[in-house]
mmCIF file with all atom_site columns, C-alpha atoms and ligand atoms in Angstrom:
data_model
loop_
_atom_site.group_PDB
_atom_site.id
_atom_site.type_symbol
_atom_site.label_atom_id
_atom_site.label_alt_id
_atom_site.label_comp_id
_atom_site.label_asym_id
_atom_site.label_entity_id
_atom_site.label_seq_id
_atom_site.pdbx_PDB_ins_code
_atom_site.Cartn_x
_atom_site.Cartn_y
_atom_site.Cartn_z
_atom_site.occupancy
_atom_site.B_iso_or_equiv
_atom_site.pdbx_formal_charge
_atom_site.auth_seq_id
_atom_site.auth_comp_id
_atom_site.auth_asym_id
_atom_site.auth_atom_id
_atom_site.pdbx_PDB_model_num
ATOM   1   C  CA  . MET A 1 1   ? -6.528  -92.295  18.628  1.00 0.00 ? 1   MET A CA  1
ATOM   2   C  CA  . SER A 1 2   ? -9.531  -90.250  17.622  1.00 0.00 ? 2   SER A CA  1
ATOM   3   C  CA  . ASN A 1 3   ? -11.253 -90.759  14.313  1.00 0.00 ? 3   ASN A CA  1
ATOM   4   C  CA  . LEU A 1 4   ? -10.834 -87.077  13.579  1.00 0.00 ? 4   LEU A CA  1
ATOM   5   C  CA  . THR A 1 5   ? -6.958  -87.262  13.263  1.00 0.00 ? 5   THR A CA  1
ATOM   6   C  CA  . ILE A 1 6   ? -6.322  -90.824  12.291  1.00 0.00 ? 6   ILE A CA  1
ATOM   7   C  CA  . LEU A 1 7   ? -5.630  -89.994  8.742   1.00 0.00 ? 7   LEU A CA  1
ATOM   8   C  CA  . ARG A 1 8   ? -3.117  -87.471  9.788   1.00 0.00 ? 8   ARG A CA  1
ATOM   9   C  CA  . SER A 1 9   ? -1.261  -90.008  11.858  1.00 0.00 ? 9   SER A CA  1
ATOM   10  C  CA  . TYR A 1 10  ? -1.110  -92.283  8.864   1.00 0.00 ? 10  TYR A CA  1
ATOM   11  C  CA  . ALA A 1 11  ? 0.298   -89.437  6.567   1.00 0.00 ? 11  ALA A CA  1
ATOM   12  C  CA  . ARG A 1 12  ? 2.963   -88.571  9.005   1.00 0.00 ? 12  ARG A CA  1
ATOM   13  C  CA  . MET A 1 13  ? 4.428   -92.084  9.265   1.00 0.00 ? 13  MET A CA  1
ATOM   14  C  CA  . THR A 1 14  ? 7.906   -92.509  7.887   1.00 0.00 ? 14  THR A CA  1
ATOM   15  C  CA  . LYS A 1 15  ? 7.215   -96.141  6.954   1.00 0.00 ? 15  LYS A CA  1
ATOM   16  C  CA  . PRO A 1 16  ? 3.471   -96.432  6.133   1.00 0.00 ? 16  PRO A CA  1
ATOM   17  C  CA  . GLU A 1 17  ? 4.238   -99.782  4.440   1.00 0.00 ? 17  GLU A CA  1
ATOM   18  C  CA  . ASN A 1 18  ? 4.198   -101.041 8.075   1.00 0.00 ? 18  ASN A CA  1
ATOM   19  C  CA  . LEU A 1 19  ? 0.505   -100.316 8.375   1.00 0.00 ? 19  LEU A CA  1
ATOM   20  C  CA  . PRO A 1 20  ? -1.612  -103.419 8.441   1.00 0.00 ? 20  PRO A CA  1
ATOM   21  C  CA  . PRO A 1 21  ? -3.003  -104.618 4.997   1.00 0.00 ? 21  PRO A CA  1
ATOM   22  C  CA  . ALA A 1 22  ? -6.613  -104.270 6.338   1.00 0.00 ? 22  ALA A CA  1
ATOM   23  C  CA  . ILE A 1 23  ? -5.745  -100.395 6.390   1.00 0.00 ? 23  ILE A CA  1
ATOM   24  C  CA  . LEU A 1 24  ? -3.196  -99.782  3.702   1.00 0.00 ? 24  LEU A CA  1
ATOM   25  C  CA  . PHE A 1 25  ? -3.998  -100.472 0.104   1.00 0.00 ? 25  PHE A CA  1
ATOM   26  C  CA  . ASN A 1 26  ? -1.089  -98.727  -1.685  1.00 0.00 ? 26  ASN A CA  1
ATOM   27  C  CA  . CYS A 1 27  ? 1.653   -96.339  -1.116  1.00 0.00 ? 27  CYS A CA  1
ATOM   28  C  CA  . SER A 1 28  ? 4.151   -94.273  -3.122  1.00 0.00 ? 28  SER A CA  1
ATOM   29  C  CA  . GLU A 1 29  ? 6.819   -91.832  -2.194  1.00 0.00 ? 29  GLU A CA  1
ATOM   30  C  CA  . THR A 1 30  ? 4.215   -88.960  -2.188  1.00 0.00 ? 30  THR A CA  1
ATOM   31  C  CA  . CYS A 1 31  ? 0.982   -90.593  -1.297  1.00 0.00 ? 31  CYS A CA  1
ATOM   32  C  CA  . LEU A 1 32  ? -0.730  -93.364  0.425   1.00 0.00 ? 32  LEU A CA  1
ATOM   33  C  CA  . THR A 1 33  ? -4.099  -94.998  -0.207  1.00 0.00 ? 33  THR A CA  1
ATOM   34  C  CA  . VAL A 1 34  ? -6.101  -96.468  2.650   1.00 0.00 ? 34  VAL A CA  1
ATOM   35  C  CA  . PHE A 1 35  ? -9.453  -98.317  2.689   1.00 0.00 ? 35  PHE A CA  1
ATOM   36  C  CA  . ASP A 1 36  ? -12.200 -96.130  3.758   1.00 0.00 ? 36  ASP A CA  1
ATOM   37  C  CA  . ALA A 1 37  ? -13.263 -97.461  7.243   1.00 0.00 ? 37  ALA A CA  1
ATOM   38  C  CA  . PHE A 1 38  ? -16.940 -96.833  6.310   1.00 0.00 ? 38  PHE A CA  1
ATOM   39  C  CA  . PRO A 1 39  ? -17.121 -97.786  2.564   1.00 0.00 ? 39  PRO A CA  1
ATOM   40  C  CA  . LYS A 1 40  ? -20.089 -96.010  0.849   1.00 0.00 ? 40  LYS A CA  1
ATOM   41  C  CA  . ALA A 1 41  ? -19.776 -98.194  -2.311  1.00 0.00 ? 41  ALA A CA  1
ATOM   42  C  CA  . ILE A 1 42  ? -18.230 -101.590 -3.269  1.00 0.00 ? 42  ILE A CA  1
ATOM   43  C  CA  . PHE A 1 43  ? -14.895 -99.841  -3.875  1.00 0.00 ? 43  PHE A CA  1
ATOM   44  C  CA  . HIS A 1 44  ? -13.898 -96.860  -1.724  1.00 0.00 ? 44  HIS A CA  1
ATOM   45  C  CA  . PHE A 1 45  ? -10.469 -95.611  -0.909  1.00 0.00 ? 45  PHE A CA  1
ATOM   46  C  CA  . LEU A 1 46  ? -8.935  -92.523  0.402   1.00 0.00 ? 46  LEU A CA  1
ATOM   47  C  CA  . VAL A 1 47  ? -5.733  -91.161  -1.107  1.00 0.00 ? 47  VAL A CA  1
ATOM   48  C  CA  . LEU A 1 48  ? -3.645  -89.011  1.335   1.00 0.00 ? 48  LEU A CA  1
ATOM   49  C  CA  . PRO A 1 49  ? -0.662  -86.728  0.638   1.00 0.00 ? 49  PRO A CA  1
ATOM   50  C  CA  . ARG A 1 50  ? 2.251   -87.735  2.932   1.00 0.00 ? 50  ARG A CA  1
ATOM   51  C  CA  . VAL A 1 51  ? 3.642   -84.998  5.055   1.00 0.00 ? 51  VAL A CA  1
ATOM   52  C  CA  . ARG A 1 52  ? 6.897   -83.913  3.577   1.00 0.00 ? 52  ARG A CA  1
ATOM   53  C  CA  . PRO A 1 53  ? 8.763   -80.691  3.191   1.00 0.00 ? 53  PRO A CA  1
ATOM   54  C  CA  . PRO A 1 54  ? 7.986   -77.999  2.080   1.00 0.00 ? 54  PRO A CA  1
ATOM   55  C  CA  . LEU A 1 55  ? 4.414   -78.835  3.237   1.00 0.00 ? 55  LEU A CA  1
ATOM   56  C  CA  . SER A 1 56  ? 3.352   -78.582  6.929   1.00 0.00 ? 56  SER A CA  1
ATOM   57  C  CA  . VAL A 1 57  ? 0.668   -80.589  8.557   1.00 0.00 ? 57  VAL A CA  1
ATOM   58  C  CA  . SER A 1 58  ? -1.615  -77.513  8.770   1.00 0.00 ? 58  SER A CA  1
ATOM   59  C  CA  . GLU A 1 59  ? -1.304  -76.682  5.256   1.00 0.00 ? 59  GLU A CA  1
ATOM   60  C  CA  . LEU A 1 60  ? -2.454  -80.342  4.469   1.00 0.00 ? 60  LEU A CA  1
ATOM   61  C  CA  . THR A 1 61  ? -5.382  -80.061  6.704   1.00 0.00 ? 61  THR A CA  1
ATOM   62  C  CA  . ASP A 1 62  ? -8.043  -79.922  3.939   1.00 0.00 ? 62  ASP A CA  1
ATOM   63  C  CA  . LEU A 1 63  ? -8.487  -78.715  0.350   1.00 0.00 ? 63  LEU A CA  1
ATOM   64  C  CA  . ARG A 1 64  ? -9.136  -75.185  1.521   1.00 0.00 ? 64  ARG A CA  1
ATOM   65  C  CA  . SER A 1 65  ? -5.848  -74.973  3.385   1.00 0.00 ? 65  SER A CA  1
ATOM   66  C  CA  . LEU A 1 66  ? -4.002  -76.520  0.489   1.00 0.00 ? 66  LEU A CA  1
ATOM   67  C  CA  . LEU A 1 67  ? -5.401  -74.069  -1.981  1.00 0.00 ? 67  LEU A CA  1
ATOM   68  C  CA  . LYS A 1 68  ? -4.169  -71.156  0.303   1.00 0.00 ? 68  LYS A CA  1
ATOM   69  C  CA  . CYS A 1 69  ? -0.493  -72.317  -0.212  1.00 0.00 ? 69  CYS A CA  1
ATOM   70  C  CA  . GLU A 1 70  ? 1.683   -71.134  -3.067  1.00 0.00 ? 70  GLU A CA  1
ATOM   71  C  CA  . ARG A 1 71  ? -0.196  -72.071  -6.207  1.00 0.00 ? 71  ARG A CA  1
ATOM   72  C  CA  . LYS A 1 72  ? 2.648   -74.131  -7.773  1.00 0.00 ? 72  LYS A CA  1
ATOM   73  C  CA  . THR A 1 73  ? 3.022   -75.990  -4.425  1.00 0.00 ? 73  THR A CA  1
ATOM   74  C  CA  . ALA A 1 74  ? -0.723  -76.685  -4.186  1.00 0.00 ? 74  ALA A CA  1
ATOM   75  C  CA  . ARG A 1 75  ? -0.823  -77.873  -7.734  1.00 0.00 ? 75  ARG A CA  1
ATOM   76  C  CA  . ALA A 1 76  ? 2.171   -80.356  -7.271  1.00 0.00 ? 76  ALA A CA  1
ATOM   77  C  CA  . VAL A 1 77  ? 0.392   -81.787  -4.408  1.00 0.00 ? 77  VAL A CA  1
ATOM   78  C  CA  . LEU A 1 78  ? -2.918  -82.402  -6.345  1.00 0.00 ? 78  LEU A CA  1
ATOM   79  C  CA  . GLN A 1 79  ? -1.000  -83.769  -9.333  1.00 0.00 ? 79  GLN A CA  1
ATOM   80  C  CA  . ASP A 1 80  ? 0.727   -86.370  -6.914  1.00 0.00 ? 80  ASP A CA  1
ATOM   81  C  CA  . LEU A 1 81  ? -2.730  -87.250  -5.727  1.00 0.00 ? 81  LEU A CA  1
ATOM   82  C  CA  . ASN A 1 82  ? -3.963  -87.639  -9.304  1.00 0.00 ? 82  ASN A CA  1
ATOM   83  C  CA  . ASP A 1 83  ? -1.162  -89.842  -10.227 1.00 0.00 ? 83  ASP A CA  1
ATOM   84  C  CA  . GLU A 1 84  ? -1.782  -92.125  -7.246  1.00 0.00 ? 84  GLU A CA  1
ATOM   85  C  CA  . ALA A 1 85  ? -5.565  -92.141  -7.914  1.00 0.00 ? 85  ALA A CA  1
ATOM   86  C  CA  . ASP A 1 86  ? -4.844  -93.233  -11.483 1.00 0.00 ? 86  ASP A CA  1
ATOM   87  C  CA  . SER A 1 87  ? -3.082  -96.256  -10.228 1.00 0.00 ? 87  SER A CA  1
ATOM   88  C  CA  . VAL A 1 88  ? -5.542  -97.016  -7.725  1.00 0.00 ? 88  VAL A CA  1
ATOM   89  C  CA  . LYS A 1 89  ? -8.389  -96.741  -10.378 1.00 0.00 ? 89  LYS A CA  1
ATOM   90  C  CA  . LYS A 1 90  ? -6.435  -99.335  -12.594 1.00 0.00 ? 90  LYS A CA  1
ATOM   91  C  CA  . MET A 1 91  ? -6.318  -101.722 -9.726  1.00 0.00 ? 91  MET A CA  1
ATOM   92  C  CA  . ILE A 1 92  ? -10.033 -101.275 -9.052  1.00 0.00 ? 92  ILE A CA  1
ATOM   93  C  CA  . GLN A 1 93  ? -10.863 -101.825 -12.585 1.00 0.00 ? 93  GLN A CA  1
ATOM   94  C  CA  . GLU A 1 94  ? -8.959  -105.108 -12.724 1.00 0.00 ? 94  GLU A CA  1
ATOM   95  C  CA  . GLU A 1 95  ? -10.790 -106.149 -9.504  1.00 0.00 ? 95  GLU A CA  1
ATOM   96  C  CA  . MET A 1 96  ? -14.181 -105.281 -11.141 1.00 0.00 ? 96  MET A CA  1
ATOM   97  C  CA  . LEU A 1 97  ? -13.466 -107.449 -14.068 1.00 0.00 ? 97  LEU A CA  1
ATOM   98  C  CA  . ASN A 1 98  ? -12.117 -110.337 -11.922 1.00 0.00 ? 98  ASN A CA  1
ATOM   99  C  CA  . ARG A 1 99  ? -14.862 -110.334 -9.314  1.00 0.00 ? 99  ARG A CA  1
ATOM   100 C  CA  . TYR A 1 100 ? -17.921 -109.061 -11.087 1.00 0.00 ? 100 TYR A CA  1
ATOM   101 C  CA  . GLY A 1 101 ? -17.182 -109.534 -14.935 1.00 0.00 ? 101 GLY A CA  1
ATOM   102 C  CA  . PHE A 1 102 ? -17.613 -105.984 -15.885 1.00 0.00 ? 102 PHE A CA  1
ATOM   103 C  CA  . GLN A 1 103 ? -16.437 -102.418 -15.106 1.00 0.00 ? 103 GLN A CA  1
ATOM   104 C  CA  . TRP A 1 104 ? -18.235 -99.312  -13.993 1.00 0.00 ? 104 TRP A CA  1
ATOM   105 C  CA  . GLN A 1 105 ? -17.435 -95.789  -13.326 1.00 0.00 ? 105 GLN A CA  1
ATOM   106 C  CA  . ILE A 1 106 ? -15.131 -94.623  -10.587 1.00 0.00 ? 106 ILE A CA  1
ATOM   107 C  CA  . TRP A 1 107 ? -15.428 -91.026  -9.200  1.00 0.00 ? 107 TRP A CA  1
ATOM   108 C  CA  . VAL A 1 108 ? -12.211 -89.238  -7.864  1.00 0.00 ? 108 VAL A CA  1
ATOM   109 C  CA  . GLY A 1 109 ? -12.877 -86.021  -5.613  1.00 0.00 ? 109 GLY A CA  1
ATOM   110 C  CA  . PHE A 1 110 ? -13.004 -84.070  -2.416  1.00 0.00 ? 110 PHE A CA  1
ATOM   111 C  CA  . HIS A 1 111 ? -15.621 -83.097  0.143   1.00 0.00 ? 111 HIS A CA  1
ATOM   112 C  CA  . PRO A 1 112 ? -15.624 -79.355  0.661   1.00 0.00 ? 112 PRO A CA  1
ATOM   113 C  CA  . ALA A 1 113 ? -16.515 -79.694  4.342   1.00 0.00 ? 113 ALA A CA  1
ATOM   114 C  CA  . PRO A 1 114 ? -14.790 -82.800  5.415   1.00 0.00 ? 114 PRO A CA  1
ATOM   115 C  CA  . SER A 1 115 ? -15.198 -84.675  8.689   1.00 0.00 ? 115 SER A CA  1
ATOM   116 C  CA  . MET A 1 116 ? -11.831 -85.811  9.240   1.00 0.00 ? 116 MET A CA  1
ATOM   117 C  CA  . GLU A 1 117 ? -8.570  -83.722  9.473   1.00 0.00 ? 117 GLU A CA  1
ATOM   118 C  CA  . HIS A 1 118 ? -5.913  -84.207  6.711   1.00 0.00 ? 118 HIS A CA  1
ATOM   119 C  CA  . LEU A 1 119 ? -6.533  -83.841  3.130   1.00 0.00 ? 119 LEU A CA  1
ATOM   120 C  CA  . HIS A 1 120 ? -8.075  -86.917  1.479   1.00 0.00 ? 120 HIS A CA  1
ATOM   121 C  CA  . LEU A 1 121 ? -9.095  -87.673  -1.965  1.00 0.00 ? 121 LEU A CA  1
ATOM   122 C  CA  . HIS A 1 122 ? -12.091 -90.120  -2.314  1.00 0.00 ? 122 HIS A CA  1
ATOM   123 C  CA  . VAL A 1 123 ? -11.792 -92.777  -4.978  1.00 0.00 ? 123 VAL A CA  1
ATOM   124 C  CA  . ILE A 1 124 ? -15.167 -94.478  -5.035  1.00 0.00 ? 124 ILE A CA  1
ATOM   125 C  CA  . SER A 1 125 ? -16.976 -96.696  -7.479  1.00 0.00 ? 125 SER A CA  1
ATOM   126 C  CA  . SER A 1 126 ? -20.301 -95.261  -8.753  1.00 0.00 ? 126 SER A CA  1
ATOM   127 C  CA  . ASP A 1 127 ? -22.563 -98.090  -7.600  1.00 0.00 ? 127 ASP A CA  1
ATOM   128 C  CA  . LEU A 1 128 ? -23.047 -96.517  -4.162  1.00 0.00 ? 128 LEU A CA  1
ATOM   129 C  CA  . CYS A 1 129 ? -24.245 -99.877  -2.990  1.00 0.00 ? 129 CYS A CA  1
ATOM   130 C  CA  . SER A 1 130 ? -23.045 -100.392 0.508   1.00 0.00 ? 130 SER A CA  1
ATOM   131 C  CA  . PRO A 1 131 ? -24.688 -101.115 3.919   1.00 0.00 ? 131 PRO A CA  1
ATOM   132 C  CA  . LYS A 1 132 ? -22.784 -98.069  5.214   1.00 0.00 ? 132 LYS A CA  1
ATOM   133 C  CA  . LEU A 1 133 ? -24.463 -95.653  2.965   1.00 0.00 ? 133 LEU A CA  1
ATOM   134 C  CA  . LYS A 1 134 ? -27.237 -94.877  5.410   1.00 0.00 ? 134 LYS A CA  1
ATOM   135 C  CA  . THR A 1 135 ? -28.214 -91.199  5.362   1.00 0.00 ? 135 THR A CA  1
ATOM   136 C  CA  . LYS A 1 136 ? -29.210 -88.604  2.895   1.00 0.00 ? 136 LYS A CA  1
ATOM   137 C  CA  . LYS A 1 137 ? -26.039 -86.747  3.817   1.00 0.00 ? 137 LYS A CA  1
ATOM   138 C  CA  . HIS A 1 138 ? -23.882 -89.708  2.901   1.00 0.00 ? 138 HIS A CA  1
ATOM   139 C  CA  . TYR A 1 139 ? -25.615 -90.066  -0.511  1.00 0.00 ? 139 TYR A CA  1
ATOM   140 C  CA  . ASN A 1 140 ? -25.665 -86.394  -1.380  1.00 0.00 ? 140 ASN A CA  1
ATOM   141 C  CA  . SER A 1 141 ? -22.004 -85.998  -0.500  1.00 0.00 ? 141 SER A CA  1
ATOM   142 C  CA  . PHE A 1 142 ? -21.093 -88.334  -3.355  1.00 0.00 ? 142 PHE A CA  1
ATOM   143 C  CA  . HIS A 1 143 ? -23.758 -87.326  -5.844  1.00 0.00 ? 143 HIS A CA  1
ATOM   144 C  CA  . PRO A 1 144 ? -21.544 -86.606  -8.763  1.00 0.00 ? 144 PRO A CA  1
ATOM   145 C  CA  . LYS A 1 145 ? -23.642 -83.760  -10.229 1.00 0.00 ? 145 LYS A CA  1
ATOM   146 C  CA  . LEU A 1 146 ? -25.028 -81.979  -7.148  1.00 0.00 ? 146 LEU A CA  1
ATOM   147 C  CA  . GLY A 1 147 ? -22.205 -79.802  -6.545  1.00 0.00 ? 147 GLY A CA  1
ATOM   148 C  CA  . PHE A 1 148 ? -20.988 -80.944  -3.120  1.00 0.00 ? 148 PHE A CA  1
ATOM   149 C  CA  . PHE A 1 149 ? -18.524 -83.592  -4.368  1.00 0.00 ? 149 PHE A CA  1
ATOM   150 C  CA  . GLN A 1 150 ? -15.596 -81.776  -5.941  1.00 0.00 ? 150 GLN A CA  1
ATOM   151 C  CA  . HIS A 1 151 ? -14.125 -83.840  -8.783  1.00 0.00 ? 151 HIS A CA  1
ATOM   152 C  CA  . LEU A 1 152 ? -10.368 -83.638  -8.817  1.00 0.00 ? 152 LEU A CA  1
ATOM   153 C  CA  . SER A 1 153 ? -10.303 -82.838  -12.490 1.00 0.00 ? 153 SER A CA  1
ATOM   154 C  CA  . ASP A 1 154 ? -12.537 -79.782  -11.873 1.00 0.00 ? 154 ASP A CA  1
ATOM   155 C  CA  . VAL A 1 155 ? -10.297 -78.593  -8.984  1.00 0.00 ? 155 VAL A CA  1
ATOM   156 C  CA  . LEU A 1 156 ? -7.275  -78.999  -11.245 1.00 0.00 ? 156 LEU A CA  1
ATOM   157 C  CA  . SER A 1 157 ? -8.881  -76.978  -13.912 1.00 0.00 ? 157 SER A CA  1
ATOM   158 C  CA  . TRP A 1 158 ? -9.195  -73.934  -11.511 1.00 0.00 ? 158 TRP A CA  1
ATOM   159 C  CA  . PHE A 1 159 ? -5.425  -73.576  -11.775 1.00 0.00 ? 159 PHE A CA  1
ATOM   160 C  CA  . ASP A 1 160 ? -5.783  -72.873  -15.553 1.00 0.00 ? 160 ASP A CA  1
ATOM   161 C  CA  . ALA A 1 161 ? -8.473  -70.181  -14.894 1.00 0.00 ? 161 ALA A CA  1
ATOM   162 C  CA  . ASP A 1 162 ? -7.792  -66.614  -14.012 1.00 0.00 ? 162 ASP A CA  1
ATOM   163 C  CA  . GLN A 1 163 ? -6.816  -65.505  -10.368 1.00 0.00 ? 163 GLN A CA  1
ATOM   164 C  CA  . SER A 1 164 ? -10.347 -64.269  -9.492  1.00 0.00 ? 164 SER A CA  1
ATOM   165 C  CA  . TYR A 1 165 ? -11.942 -67.446  -10.495 1.00 0.00 ? 165 TYR A CA  1
ATOM   166 C  CA  . PHE A 1 166 ? -9.397  -69.474  -8.612  1.00 0.00 ? 166 PHE A CA  1
ATOM   167 C  CA  . GLU A 1 167 ? -9.936  -67.374  -5.465  1.00 0.00 ? 167 GLU A CA  1
ATOM   168 C  CA  . MET A 1 168 ? -13.699 -67.586  -5.618  1.00 0.00 ? 168 MET A CA  1
ATOM   169 C  CA  . MET A 1 169 ? -13.662 -71.565  -6.094  1.00 0.00 ? 169 MET A CA  1
ATOM   170 C  CA  . SER A 1 170 ? -11.078 -72.043  -3.480  1.00 0.00 ? 170 SER A CA  1
ATOM   171 C  CA  . GLN A 1 171 ? -12.906 -70.292  -0.740  1.00 0.00 ? 171 GLN A CA  1
ATOM   172 C  CA  . LEU A 1 172 ? -14.812 -73.625  -0.150  1.00 0.00 ? 172 LEU A CA  1
ATOM   173 C  CA  . ARG A 1 173 ? -16.898 -72.255  2.739   1.00 0.00 ? 173 ARG A CA  1
ATOM   174 C  CA  . LYS A 1 174 ? -18.963 -74.694  4.608   1.00 0.00 ? 174 LYS A CA  1
ATOM   175 C  CA  . ILE A 1 175 ? -22.068 -72.502  4.633   1.00 0.00 ? 175 ILE A CA  1
ATOM   176 C  CA  . ASP A 1 176 ? -21.994 -72.500  0.811   1.00 0.00 ? 176 ASP A CA  1
ATOM   177 C  CA  . TYR A 1 177 ? -21.899 -76.252  0.540   1.00 0.00 ? 177 TYR A CA  1
ATOM   178 C  CA  . GLU A 1 178 ? -23.585 -77.834  3.581   1.00 0.00 ? 178 GLU A CA  1
ATOM   179 C  CA  . PRO A 1 179 ? -27.113 -76.864  2.449   1.00 0.00 ? 179 PRO A CA  1
ATOM   180 C  CA  . LEU A 1 180 ? -26.527 -79.214  -0.747  1.00 0.00 ? 180 LEU A CA  1
ATOM   181 C  CA  . LEU A 1 181 ? -26.461 -82.200  1.594   1.00 0.00 ? 181 LEU A CA  1
ATOM   182 C  CA  . LYS A 1 182 ? -30.061 -81.502  2.578   1.00 0.00 ? 182 LYS A CA  1
ATOM   183 C  CA  . GLU A 1 183 ? -31.342 -81.383  -1.011  1.00 0.00 ? 183 GLU A CA  1
ATOM   184 C  CA  . ASP A 1 184 ? -34.077 -83.927  -1.971  1.00 0.00 ? 184 ASP A CA  1
ATOM   185 C  CA  . LEU A 1 185 ? -33.008 -87.481  -2.885  1.00 0.00 ? 185 LEU A CA  1
ATOM   186 C  CA  . ALA A 1 186 ? -32.793 -88.138  -6.574  1.00 0.00 ? 186 ALA A CA  1
ATOM   187 C  CA  . CYS A 1 187 ? -30.990 -90.916  -8.479  1.00 0.00 ? 187 CYS A CA  1
ATOM   188 C  CA  . TRP A 1 188 ? -27.727 -89.490  -9.822  1.00 0.00 ? 188 TRP A CA  1
ATOM   189 C  CA  . LYS A 1 189 ? -28.021 -91.645  -12.891 1.00 0.00 ? 189 LYS A CA  1
ATOM   190 C  CA  . CYS A 1 190 ? -31.714 -91.242  -14.170 1.00 0.00 ? 190 CYS A CA  1
ATOM   191 C  CA  . GLY A 1 191 ? -32.742 -88.195  -12.055 1.00 0.00 ? 191 GLY A CA  1
ATOM   192 C  CA  . ARG A 1 192 ? -35.804 -89.912  -10.734 1.00 0.00 ? 192 ARG A CA  1
ATOM   193 C  CA  . ALA A 1 193 ? -36.938 -88.374  -7.284  1.00 0.00 ? 193 ALA A CA  1
ATOM   194 C  CA  . MET A 1 194 ? -36.686 -90.966  -4.453  1.00 0.00 ? 194 MET A CA  1
ATOM   195 C  CA  . ARG A 1 195 ? -38.995 -90.814  -1.454  1.00 0.00 ? 195 ARG A CA  1
ATOM   196 C  CA  . ASN A 1 196 ? -36.520 -92.039  1.189   1.00 0.00 ? 196 ASN A CA  1
ATOM   197 C  CA  . MET A 1 197 ? -33.257 -93.757  1.736   1.00 0.00 ? 197 MET A CA  1
ATOM   198 C  CA  . PRO A 1 198 ? -34.565 -97.350  1.502   1.00 0.00 ? 198 PRO A CA  1
ATOM   199 C  CA  . THR A 1 199 ? -36.312 -96.578  -1.844  1.00 0.00 ? 199 THR A CA  1
ATOM   200 C  CA  . LEU A 1 200 ? -33.169 -95.023  -3.010  1.00 0.00 ? 200 LEU A CA  1
ATOM   201 C  CA  . LYS A 1 201 ? -30.871 -97.830  -2.077  1.00 0.00 ? 201 LYS A CA  1
ATOM   202 C  CA  . GLU A 1 202 ? -33.160 -100.356 -3.697  1.00 0.00 ? 202 GLU A CA  1
ATOM   203 C  CA  . HIS A 1 203 ? -33.144 -98.301  -6.853  1.00 0.00 ? 203 HIS A CA  1
ATOM   204 C  CA  . LEU A 1 204 ? -29.373 -97.902  -6.811  1.00 0.00 ? 204 LEU A CA  1
ATOM   205 C  CA  . GLN A 1 205 ? -29.096 -101.602 -6.483  1.00 0.00 ? 205 GLN A CA  1
ATOM   206 C  CA  . GLU A 1 206 ? -31.322 -102.183 -9.496  1.00 0.00 ? 206 GLU A CA  1
ATOM   207 C  CA  . GLU A 1 207 ? -29.428 -99.578  -11.478 1.00 0.00 ? 207 GLU A CA  1
ATOM   208 C  CA  . TRP A 1 208 ? -26.158 -101.308 -10.839 1.00 0.00 ? 208 TRP A CA  1
ATOM   209 C  CA  . ASP A 1 209 ? -27.656 -104.764 -11.460 1.00 0.00 ? 209 ASP A CA  1
ATOM   210 C  CA  . GLY A 1 210 ? -28.982 -103.479 -14.734 1.00 0.00 ? 210 GLY A CA  1
ATOM   211 C  CA  . GLU A 1 211 ? -25.666 -101.994 -15.758 1.00 0.00 ? 211 GLU A CA  1
ATOM   212 C  CA  . GLY A 1 212 ? -23.991 -105.253 -14.961 1.00 0.00 ? 212 GLY A CA  1
ATOM   213 C  CA  . ARG A 1 213 ? -26.357 -107.162 -17.232 1.00 0.00 ? 213 ARG A CA  1
ATOM   214 C  CA  . LYS A 1 214 ? -25.988 -104.751 -20.069 1.00 0.00 ? 214 LYS A CA  1
ATOM   215 C  CA  . GLU A 1 215 ? -22.158 -104.608 -19.894 1.00 0.00 ? 215 GLU A CA  1
ATOM   216 C  CA  . LYS A 1 216 ? -21.832 -108.278 -19.605 1.00 0.00 ? 216 LYS A CA  1
ATOM   217 C  CA  . ALA A 1 217 ? -24.127 -108.835 -22.617 1.00 0.00 ? 217 ALA A CA  1
ATOM   218 C  CA  . ARG A 1 218 ? -22.049 -106.172 -24.574 1.00 0.00 ? 218 ARG A CA  1
ATOM   219 C  CA  . ILE A 1 219 ? -18.750 -108.074 -23.571 1.00 0.00 ? 219 ILE A CA  1
ATOM   220 C  CA  . ALA A 1 220 ? -20.145 -111.331 -24.706 1.00 0.00 ? 220 ALA A CA  1
ATOM   221 C  CA  . ARG A 1 221 ? -21.227 -110.048 -28.143 1.00 0.00 ? 221 ARG A CA  1
ATOM   222 C  CA  . LYS A 1 222 ? -17.552 -108.803 -28.891 1.00 0.00 ? 222 LYS A CA  1
HETATM 223 ZN ZN1 . ZN  B 2 .   ? -14.097 -87.491  3.527   1.00 0.00 ? 301 ZN  B ZN1 1
HETATM 224 ZN ZN1 . ZN  B 2 .   ? -32.041 -94.181  -11.538 1.00 0.00 ? 302 ZN  B ZN1 1
#
């Protein structure tokens, strides 16, 4: 099976609980969560809506196709993804404490120009410390303030705005977003400019180590 459609094949399964535990992390009636095959941080999962009526496979291709559906239907799908992401976040937070002795931020959002078919919500820890994070494109696609990564909470807020704003935001044209991936490298946390990927990766590791030291000291003082 090609990488392009593998998520879709999971989302169509009637019994996703039969997926191997190396792939499936969690599953509910409406969604399933899989491990990202190329994790860009210590914790990185994909939450997928399961294909069920009234939604068709093609409507669930990506965020753009979903937002073209009836607004109520689209919102319900995003709400289901949000609920599943909340439980995944709780599991990650427990694991953070158990394994590392502190907790750090987790981001939940979409890529506007995804590389795989079938809508998938990224749930990713903010360390971005992973050997699989190799290119500027990888990094910029998860930078939380650059404008490429679309936080789920922002997408949900479009539904409360007026129709023209909703329509403008839901266009999600690749040409509007792809240039952002080429922006100069800068640390998402302190804003410092970074010369290249090795420098950035080293800096991200230091940021995360520093956060860990501070957090653990704070917990110890309690
Ligand atoms: Zn993706
Ligand atoms: Zn920094």
